[in-house]
PDB file of C-alpha atoms in Angstrom:
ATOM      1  CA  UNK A 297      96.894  51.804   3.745  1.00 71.00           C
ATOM      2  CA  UNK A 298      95.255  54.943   2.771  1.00 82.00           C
ATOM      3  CA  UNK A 299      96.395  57.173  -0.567  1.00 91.00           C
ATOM      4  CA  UNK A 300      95.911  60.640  -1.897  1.00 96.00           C
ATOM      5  CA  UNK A 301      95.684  61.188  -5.167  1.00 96.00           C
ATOM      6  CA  UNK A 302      96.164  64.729  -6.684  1.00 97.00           C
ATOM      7  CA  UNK A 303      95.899  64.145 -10.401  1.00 96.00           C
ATOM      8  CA  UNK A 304      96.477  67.452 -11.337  1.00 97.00           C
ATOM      9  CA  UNK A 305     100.318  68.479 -10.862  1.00 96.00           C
ATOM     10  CA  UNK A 306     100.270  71.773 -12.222  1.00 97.00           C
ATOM     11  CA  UNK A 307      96.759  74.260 -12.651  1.00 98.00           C
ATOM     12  CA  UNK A 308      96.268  77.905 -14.299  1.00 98.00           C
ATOM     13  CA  UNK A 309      94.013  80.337 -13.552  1.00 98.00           C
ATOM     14  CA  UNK A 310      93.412  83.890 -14.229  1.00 98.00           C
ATOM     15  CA  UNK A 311      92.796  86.578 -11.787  1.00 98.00           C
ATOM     16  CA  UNK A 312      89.381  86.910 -10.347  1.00 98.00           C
ATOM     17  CA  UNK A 313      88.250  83.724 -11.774  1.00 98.00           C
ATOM     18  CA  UNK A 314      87.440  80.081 -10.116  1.00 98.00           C
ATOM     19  CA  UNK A 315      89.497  77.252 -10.433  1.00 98.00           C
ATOM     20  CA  UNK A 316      89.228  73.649  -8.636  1.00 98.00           C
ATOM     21  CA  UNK A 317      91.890  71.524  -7.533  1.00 98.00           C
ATOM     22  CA  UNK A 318      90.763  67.934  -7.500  1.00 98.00           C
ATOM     23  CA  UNK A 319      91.973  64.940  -4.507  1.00 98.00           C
ATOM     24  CA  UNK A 320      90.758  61.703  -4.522  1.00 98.00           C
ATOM     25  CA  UNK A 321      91.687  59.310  -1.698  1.00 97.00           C
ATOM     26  CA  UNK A 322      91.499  55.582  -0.721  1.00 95.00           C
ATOM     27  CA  UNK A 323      90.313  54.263   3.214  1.00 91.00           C
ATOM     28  CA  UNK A 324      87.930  51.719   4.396  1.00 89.00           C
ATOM     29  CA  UNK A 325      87.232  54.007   7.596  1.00 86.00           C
ATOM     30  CA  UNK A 326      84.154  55.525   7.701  1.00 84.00           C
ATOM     31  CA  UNK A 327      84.860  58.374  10.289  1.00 85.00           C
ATOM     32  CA  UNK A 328      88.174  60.638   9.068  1.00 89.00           C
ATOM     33  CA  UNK A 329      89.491  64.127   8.368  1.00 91.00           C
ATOM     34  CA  UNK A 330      90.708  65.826   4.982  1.00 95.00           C
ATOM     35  CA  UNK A 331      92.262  68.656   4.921  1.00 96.00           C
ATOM     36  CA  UNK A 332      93.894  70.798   2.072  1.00 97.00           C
ATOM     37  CA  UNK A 333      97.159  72.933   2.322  1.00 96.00           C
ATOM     38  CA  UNK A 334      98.827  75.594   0.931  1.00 97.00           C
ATOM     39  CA  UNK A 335     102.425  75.506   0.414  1.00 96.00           C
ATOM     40  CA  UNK A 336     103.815  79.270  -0.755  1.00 94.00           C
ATOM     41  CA  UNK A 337     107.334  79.757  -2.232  1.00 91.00           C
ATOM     42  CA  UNK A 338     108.214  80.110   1.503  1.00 90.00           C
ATOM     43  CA  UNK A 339     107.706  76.814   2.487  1.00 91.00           C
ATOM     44  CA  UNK A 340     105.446  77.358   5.542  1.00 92.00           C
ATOM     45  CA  UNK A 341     102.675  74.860   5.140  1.00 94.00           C
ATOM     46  CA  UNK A 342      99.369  76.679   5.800  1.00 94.00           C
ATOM     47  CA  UNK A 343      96.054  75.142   6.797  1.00 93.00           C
ATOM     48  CA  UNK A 344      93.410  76.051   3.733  1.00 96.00           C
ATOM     49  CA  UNK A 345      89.961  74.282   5.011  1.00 96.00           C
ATOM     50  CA  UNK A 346      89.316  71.220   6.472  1.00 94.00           C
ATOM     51  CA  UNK A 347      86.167  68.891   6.326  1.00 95.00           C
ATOM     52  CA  UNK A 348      85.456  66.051   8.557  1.00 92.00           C
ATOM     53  CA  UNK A 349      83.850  62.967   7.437  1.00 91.00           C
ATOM     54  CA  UNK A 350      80.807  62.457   9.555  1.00 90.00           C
ATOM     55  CA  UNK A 351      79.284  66.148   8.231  1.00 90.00           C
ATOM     56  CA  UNK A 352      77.422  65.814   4.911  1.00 87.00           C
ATOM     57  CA  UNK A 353      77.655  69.674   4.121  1.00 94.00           C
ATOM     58  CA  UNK A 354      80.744  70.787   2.302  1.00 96.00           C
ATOM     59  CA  UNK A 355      83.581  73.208   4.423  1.00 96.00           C
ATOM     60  CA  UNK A 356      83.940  76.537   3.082  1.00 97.00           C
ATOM     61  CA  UNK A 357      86.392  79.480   4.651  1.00 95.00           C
ATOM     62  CA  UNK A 358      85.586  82.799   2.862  1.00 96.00           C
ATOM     63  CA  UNK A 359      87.142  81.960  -0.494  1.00 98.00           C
ATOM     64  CA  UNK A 360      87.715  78.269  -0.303  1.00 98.00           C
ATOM     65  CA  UNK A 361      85.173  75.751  -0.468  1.00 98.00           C
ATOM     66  CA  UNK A 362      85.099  72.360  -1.165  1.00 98.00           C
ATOM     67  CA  UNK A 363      82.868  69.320  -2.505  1.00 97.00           C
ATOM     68  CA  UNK A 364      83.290  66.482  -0.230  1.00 97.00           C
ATOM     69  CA  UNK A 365      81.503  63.148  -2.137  1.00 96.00           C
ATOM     70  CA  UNK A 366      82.296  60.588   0.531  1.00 94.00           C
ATOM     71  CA  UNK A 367      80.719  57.778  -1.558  1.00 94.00           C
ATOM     72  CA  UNK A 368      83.027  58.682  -4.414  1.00 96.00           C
ATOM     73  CA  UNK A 369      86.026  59.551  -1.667  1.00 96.00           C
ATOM     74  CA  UNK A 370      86.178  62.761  -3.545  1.00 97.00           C
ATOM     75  CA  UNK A 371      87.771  65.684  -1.971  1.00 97.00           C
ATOM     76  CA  UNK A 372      88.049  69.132  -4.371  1.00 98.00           C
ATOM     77  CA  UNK A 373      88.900  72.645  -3.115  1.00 98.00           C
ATOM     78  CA  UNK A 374      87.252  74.908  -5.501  1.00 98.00           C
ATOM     79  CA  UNK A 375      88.954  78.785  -4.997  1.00 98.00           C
ATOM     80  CA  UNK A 376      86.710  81.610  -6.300  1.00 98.00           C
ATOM     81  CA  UNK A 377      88.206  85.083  -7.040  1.00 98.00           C
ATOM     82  CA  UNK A 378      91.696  83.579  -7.573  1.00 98.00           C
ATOM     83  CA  UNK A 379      93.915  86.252  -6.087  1.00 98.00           C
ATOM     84  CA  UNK A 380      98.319  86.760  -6.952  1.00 97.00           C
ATOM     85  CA  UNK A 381      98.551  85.321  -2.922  1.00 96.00           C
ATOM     86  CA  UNK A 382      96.889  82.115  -3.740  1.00 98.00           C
ATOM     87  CA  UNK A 383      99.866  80.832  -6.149  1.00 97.00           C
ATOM     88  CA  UNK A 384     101.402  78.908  -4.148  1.00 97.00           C
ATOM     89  CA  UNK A 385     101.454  74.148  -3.988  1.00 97.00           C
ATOM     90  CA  UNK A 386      98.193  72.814  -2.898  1.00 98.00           C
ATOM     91  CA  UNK A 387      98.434  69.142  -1.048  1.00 97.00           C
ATOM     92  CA  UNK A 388      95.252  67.325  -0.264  1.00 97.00           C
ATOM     93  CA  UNK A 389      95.761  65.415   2.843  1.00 96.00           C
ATOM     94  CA  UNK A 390      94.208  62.568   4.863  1.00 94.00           C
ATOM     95  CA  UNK A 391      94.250  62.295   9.013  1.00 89.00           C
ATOM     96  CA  UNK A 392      95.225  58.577   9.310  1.00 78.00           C
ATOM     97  CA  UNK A 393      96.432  56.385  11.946  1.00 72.00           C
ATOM     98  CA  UNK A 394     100.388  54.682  12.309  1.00 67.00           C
ATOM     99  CA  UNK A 395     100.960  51.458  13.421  1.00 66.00           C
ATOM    100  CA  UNK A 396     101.433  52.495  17.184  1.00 65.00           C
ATOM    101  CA  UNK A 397      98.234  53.897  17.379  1.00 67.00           C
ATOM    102  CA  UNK A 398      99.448  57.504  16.422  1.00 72.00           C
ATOM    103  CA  UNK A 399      97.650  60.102  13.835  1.00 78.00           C
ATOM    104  CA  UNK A 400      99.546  61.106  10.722  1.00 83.00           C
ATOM    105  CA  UNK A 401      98.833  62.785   7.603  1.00 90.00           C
ATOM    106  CA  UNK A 402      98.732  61.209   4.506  1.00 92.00           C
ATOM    107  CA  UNK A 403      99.770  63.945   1.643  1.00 94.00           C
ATOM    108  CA  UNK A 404      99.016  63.522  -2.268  1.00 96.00           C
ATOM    109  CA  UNK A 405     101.379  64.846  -4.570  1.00 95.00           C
ATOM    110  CA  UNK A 406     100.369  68.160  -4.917  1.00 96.00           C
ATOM    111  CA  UNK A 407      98.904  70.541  -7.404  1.00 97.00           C
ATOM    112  CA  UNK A 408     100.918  73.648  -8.310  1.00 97.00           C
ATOM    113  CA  UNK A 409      98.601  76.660  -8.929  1.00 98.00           C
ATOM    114  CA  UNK A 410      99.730  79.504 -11.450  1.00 98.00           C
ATOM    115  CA  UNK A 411      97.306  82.770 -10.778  1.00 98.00           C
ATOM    116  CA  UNK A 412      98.081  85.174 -13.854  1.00 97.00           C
ATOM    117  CA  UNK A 413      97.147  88.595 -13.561  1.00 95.00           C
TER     118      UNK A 413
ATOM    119  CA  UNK B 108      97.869  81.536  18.114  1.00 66.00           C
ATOM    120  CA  UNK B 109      99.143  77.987  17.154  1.00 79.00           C
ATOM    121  CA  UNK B 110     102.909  79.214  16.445  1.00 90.00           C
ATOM    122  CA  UNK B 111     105.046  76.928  15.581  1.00 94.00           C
ATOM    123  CA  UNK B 112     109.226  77.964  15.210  1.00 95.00           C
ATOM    124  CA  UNK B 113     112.323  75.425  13.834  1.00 97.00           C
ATOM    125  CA  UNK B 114     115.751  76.587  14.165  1.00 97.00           C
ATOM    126  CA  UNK B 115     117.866  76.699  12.343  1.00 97.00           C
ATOM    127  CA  UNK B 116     116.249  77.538   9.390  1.00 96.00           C
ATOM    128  CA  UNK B 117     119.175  77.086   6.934  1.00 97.00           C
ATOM    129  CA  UNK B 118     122.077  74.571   8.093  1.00 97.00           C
ATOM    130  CA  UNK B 119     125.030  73.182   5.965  1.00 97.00           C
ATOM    131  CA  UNK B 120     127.252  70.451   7.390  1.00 96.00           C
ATOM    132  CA  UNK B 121     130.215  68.503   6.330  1.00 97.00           C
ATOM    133  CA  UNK B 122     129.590  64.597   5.617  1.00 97.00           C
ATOM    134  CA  UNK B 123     130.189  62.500   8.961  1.00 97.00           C
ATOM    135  CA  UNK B 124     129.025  64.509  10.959  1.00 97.00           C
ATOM    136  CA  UNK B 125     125.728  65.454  13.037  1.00 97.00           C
ATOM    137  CA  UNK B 126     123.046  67.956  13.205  1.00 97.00           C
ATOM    138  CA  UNK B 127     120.162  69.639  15.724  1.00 97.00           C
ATOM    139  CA  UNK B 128     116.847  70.034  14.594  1.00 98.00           C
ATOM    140  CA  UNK B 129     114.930  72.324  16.657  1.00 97.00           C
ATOM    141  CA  UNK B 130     110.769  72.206  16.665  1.00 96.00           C
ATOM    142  CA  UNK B 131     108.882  74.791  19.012  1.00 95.00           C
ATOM    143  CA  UNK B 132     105.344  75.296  19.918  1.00 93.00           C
ATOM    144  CA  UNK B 133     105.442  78.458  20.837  1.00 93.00           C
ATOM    145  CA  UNK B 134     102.148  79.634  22.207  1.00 89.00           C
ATOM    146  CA  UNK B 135     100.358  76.030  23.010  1.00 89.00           C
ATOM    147  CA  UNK B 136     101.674  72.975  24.588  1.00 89.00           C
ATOM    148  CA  UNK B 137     101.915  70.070  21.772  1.00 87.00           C
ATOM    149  CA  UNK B 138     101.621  66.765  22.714  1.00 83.00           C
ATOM    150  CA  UNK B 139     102.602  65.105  20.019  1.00 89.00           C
ATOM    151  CA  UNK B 140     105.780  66.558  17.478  1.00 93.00           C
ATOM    152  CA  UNK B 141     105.706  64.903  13.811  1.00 94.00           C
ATOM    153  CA  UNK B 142     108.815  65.232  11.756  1.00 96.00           C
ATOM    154  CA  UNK B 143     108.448  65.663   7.701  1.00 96.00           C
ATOM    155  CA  UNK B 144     110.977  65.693   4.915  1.00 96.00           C
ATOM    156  CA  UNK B 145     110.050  67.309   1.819  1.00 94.00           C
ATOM    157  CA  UNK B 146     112.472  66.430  -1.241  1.00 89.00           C
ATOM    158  CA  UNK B 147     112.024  68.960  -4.440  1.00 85.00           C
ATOM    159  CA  UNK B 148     109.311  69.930  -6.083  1.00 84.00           C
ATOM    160  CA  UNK B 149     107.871  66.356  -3.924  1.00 89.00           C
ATOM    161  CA  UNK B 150     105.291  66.286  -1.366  1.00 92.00           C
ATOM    162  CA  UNK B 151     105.886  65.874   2.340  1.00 93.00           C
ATOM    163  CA  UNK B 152     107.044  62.439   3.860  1.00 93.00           C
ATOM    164  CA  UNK B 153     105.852  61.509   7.553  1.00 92.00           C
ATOM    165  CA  UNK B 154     109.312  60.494   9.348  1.00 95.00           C
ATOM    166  CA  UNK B 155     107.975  59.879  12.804  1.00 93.00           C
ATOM    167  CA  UNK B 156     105.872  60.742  15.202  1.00 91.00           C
ATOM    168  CA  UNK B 157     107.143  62.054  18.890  1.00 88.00           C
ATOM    169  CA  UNK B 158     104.801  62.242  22.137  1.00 84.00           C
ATOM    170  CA  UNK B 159     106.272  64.251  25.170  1.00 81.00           C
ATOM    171  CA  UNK B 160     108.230  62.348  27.033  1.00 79.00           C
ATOM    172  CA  UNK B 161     108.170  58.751  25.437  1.00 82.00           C
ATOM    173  CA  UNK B 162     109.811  57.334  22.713  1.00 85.00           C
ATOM    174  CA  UNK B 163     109.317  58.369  18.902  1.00 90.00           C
ATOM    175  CA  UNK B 164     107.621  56.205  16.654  1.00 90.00           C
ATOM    176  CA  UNK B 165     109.263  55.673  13.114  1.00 92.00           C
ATOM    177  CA  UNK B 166     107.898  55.297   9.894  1.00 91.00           C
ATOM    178  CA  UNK B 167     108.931  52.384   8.094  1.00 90.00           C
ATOM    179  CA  UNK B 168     111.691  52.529   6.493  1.00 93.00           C
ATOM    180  CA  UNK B 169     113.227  55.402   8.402  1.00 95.00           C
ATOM    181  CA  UNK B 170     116.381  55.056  10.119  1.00 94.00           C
ATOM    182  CA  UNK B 171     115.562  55.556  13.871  1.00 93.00           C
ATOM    183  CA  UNK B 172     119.480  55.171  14.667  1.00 95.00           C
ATOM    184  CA  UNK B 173     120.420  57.777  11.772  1.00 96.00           C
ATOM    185  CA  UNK B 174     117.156  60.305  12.605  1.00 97.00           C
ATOM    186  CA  UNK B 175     117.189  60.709  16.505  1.00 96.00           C
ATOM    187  CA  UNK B 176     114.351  62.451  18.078  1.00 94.00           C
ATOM    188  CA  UNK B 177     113.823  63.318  21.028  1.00 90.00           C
ATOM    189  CA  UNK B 178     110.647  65.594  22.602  1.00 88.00           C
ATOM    190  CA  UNK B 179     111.542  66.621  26.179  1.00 82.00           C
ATOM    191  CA  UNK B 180     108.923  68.731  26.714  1.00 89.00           C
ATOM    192  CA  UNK B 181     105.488  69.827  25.941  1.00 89.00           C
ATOM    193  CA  UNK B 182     107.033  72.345  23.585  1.00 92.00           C
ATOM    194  CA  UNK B 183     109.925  71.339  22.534  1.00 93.00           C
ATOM    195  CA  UNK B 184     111.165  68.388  20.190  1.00 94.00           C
ATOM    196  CA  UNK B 185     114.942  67.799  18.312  1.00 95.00           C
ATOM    197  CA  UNK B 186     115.697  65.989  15.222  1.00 97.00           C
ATOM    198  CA  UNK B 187     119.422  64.520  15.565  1.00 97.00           C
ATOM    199  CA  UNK B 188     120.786  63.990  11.718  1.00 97.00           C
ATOM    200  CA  UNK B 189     123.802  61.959  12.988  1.00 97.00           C
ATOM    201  CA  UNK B 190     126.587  60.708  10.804  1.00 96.00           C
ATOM    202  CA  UNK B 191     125.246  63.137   7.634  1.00 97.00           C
ATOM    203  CA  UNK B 192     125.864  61.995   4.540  1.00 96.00           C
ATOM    204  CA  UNK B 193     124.952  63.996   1.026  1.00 96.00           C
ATOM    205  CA  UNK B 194     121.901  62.154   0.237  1.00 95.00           C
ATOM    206  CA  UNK B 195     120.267  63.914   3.639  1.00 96.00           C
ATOM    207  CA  UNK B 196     120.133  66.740   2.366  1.00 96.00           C
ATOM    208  CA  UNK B 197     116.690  67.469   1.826  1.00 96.00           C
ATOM    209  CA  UNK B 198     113.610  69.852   3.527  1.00 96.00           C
ATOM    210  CA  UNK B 199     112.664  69.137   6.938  1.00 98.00           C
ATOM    211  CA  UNK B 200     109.662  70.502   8.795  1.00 97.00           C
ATOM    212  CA  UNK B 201     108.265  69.947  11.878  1.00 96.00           C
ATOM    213  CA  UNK B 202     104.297  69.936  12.915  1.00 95.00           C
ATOM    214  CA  UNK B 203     102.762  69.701  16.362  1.00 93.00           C
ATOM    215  CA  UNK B 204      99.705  68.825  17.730  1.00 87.00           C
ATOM    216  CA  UNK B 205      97.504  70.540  20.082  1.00 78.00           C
ATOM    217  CA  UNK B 206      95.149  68.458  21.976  1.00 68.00           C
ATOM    218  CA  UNK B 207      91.657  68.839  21.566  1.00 63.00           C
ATOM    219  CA  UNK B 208      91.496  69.669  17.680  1.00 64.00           C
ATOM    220  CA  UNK B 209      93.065  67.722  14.513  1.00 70.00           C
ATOM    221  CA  UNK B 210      94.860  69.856  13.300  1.00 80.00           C
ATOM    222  CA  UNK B 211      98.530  69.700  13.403  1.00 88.00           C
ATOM    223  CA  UNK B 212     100.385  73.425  13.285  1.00 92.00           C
ATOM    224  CA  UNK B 213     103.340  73.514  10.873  1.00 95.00           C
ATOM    225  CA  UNK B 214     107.356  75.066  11.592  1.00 95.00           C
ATOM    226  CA  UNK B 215     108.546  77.025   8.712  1.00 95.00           C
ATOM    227  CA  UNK B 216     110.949  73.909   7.839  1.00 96.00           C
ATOM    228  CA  UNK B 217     114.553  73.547   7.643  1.00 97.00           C
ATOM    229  CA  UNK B 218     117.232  73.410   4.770  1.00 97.00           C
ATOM    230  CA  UNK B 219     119.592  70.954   5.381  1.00 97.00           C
ATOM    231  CA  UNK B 220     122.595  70.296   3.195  1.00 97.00           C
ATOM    232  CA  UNK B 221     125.352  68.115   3.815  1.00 97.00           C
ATOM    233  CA  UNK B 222     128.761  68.571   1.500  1.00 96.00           C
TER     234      UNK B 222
END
């Protein structure tokens, strides 16, 4: 079965600067999706980036990028110019299969990020 | 686009009795519903799976008798709680699918407590 692992529970990070959340995961499929979330104090679940397994060049959406090392199934969302908004739980996630044939995501644990002003 | 709505967002409920879920794509059709429950400060936990108009497929170790779900239409799936007892209390939240892209859309999740 696949795993995420988010070995970072809890990151800082000062206004402005860069910080990277790391995710390491666990498959023996060679084609698959990883995605990271954010998770504000609200609770809605919002799509951050998302990188597919078959493209060797890393995702990036304005602020968020990420360095995908398939070989090393290494999956880190680096955030440059941290902003106030981007406190909030970050959950690595993998797009597996279930036993009837349906997707799911796998989640890691999460990372909480701190941004202080 | 890619709206996703649960109702109600805050619910408390004696013990023995049931609960409605409500999950709602509301600007795509979703074929497929998934059903999460997020403890505290935890991450979220795949329940089960729901595809328009056959049945749900469970995770193991979920209860498929306690956890009914049921996804009558393209936009539209319910998460029964039946029989509610204390320890179901817990953060639910509902995701749906749009075809053609792998992404899966998230509802703003649901509080459930049960006294």
């Amino acid at each position: 079965a696949q795993t995420v692992t988010q070995s970072q529970p809890e990151m800082s990070v000062q206004e402005a600067e860069t910080v990277t959340l790391s995710c390491t995961y666990d498959t023996s499929e060679s084609d698959y999706y990883l995605f990271w979330y954010k998770q504000p104090p609200s609770r809605q679940m919002i799509l951050v980036i998302r990188q597919e397994a078959y493209k060797q060049q890393n995702a990036t959406e304005n602020r968020f990028s990420v360095n995908f090392q398939k070989a090393a199934k290494s999956f880190s969302l680096k955030i440059s110019d941290s902003q106030l908004g981007d406190a909030a739980m970050y959950f690595c996630a993998y797009r597996s299969w279930n036993q009837g044939g349906s997707e799911k995501l796998v989640f890691g644990k999460g990372t909480k990020l701190t941004v202080n002003p | 686009g890619a709206v996703v709505s649960q109702h109600p967002s805050r619910v408390i409920c004696k013990s023995g009795t049931s609960v409605k879920i409500e999950c709602r794509s509301l600007d795509f059709q979703a074929t497929t519903m998934f059903w999460y429950r997020q403890f505290p400060k935890q991450s979220l936990m795949l329940m089960a799976t729901s595809n328009e108009g056959s049945k749900a497929t469970y995770e193991q170790g979920v209860e498929k008798d306690k956890f009914l779900i049921n996804h009558a239409s393209l936009t539209l799936s319910t998460l029964t709680v039946t029989s509610a007892h204390p320890e179901d209390s817990s953060f639910y939240i509902c995701s749906a699918g749009r075809g053609g892209t792998y992404e899966q859309y998230f509802g703003p999740g649901t509080r459930l407590t049960v006294t």
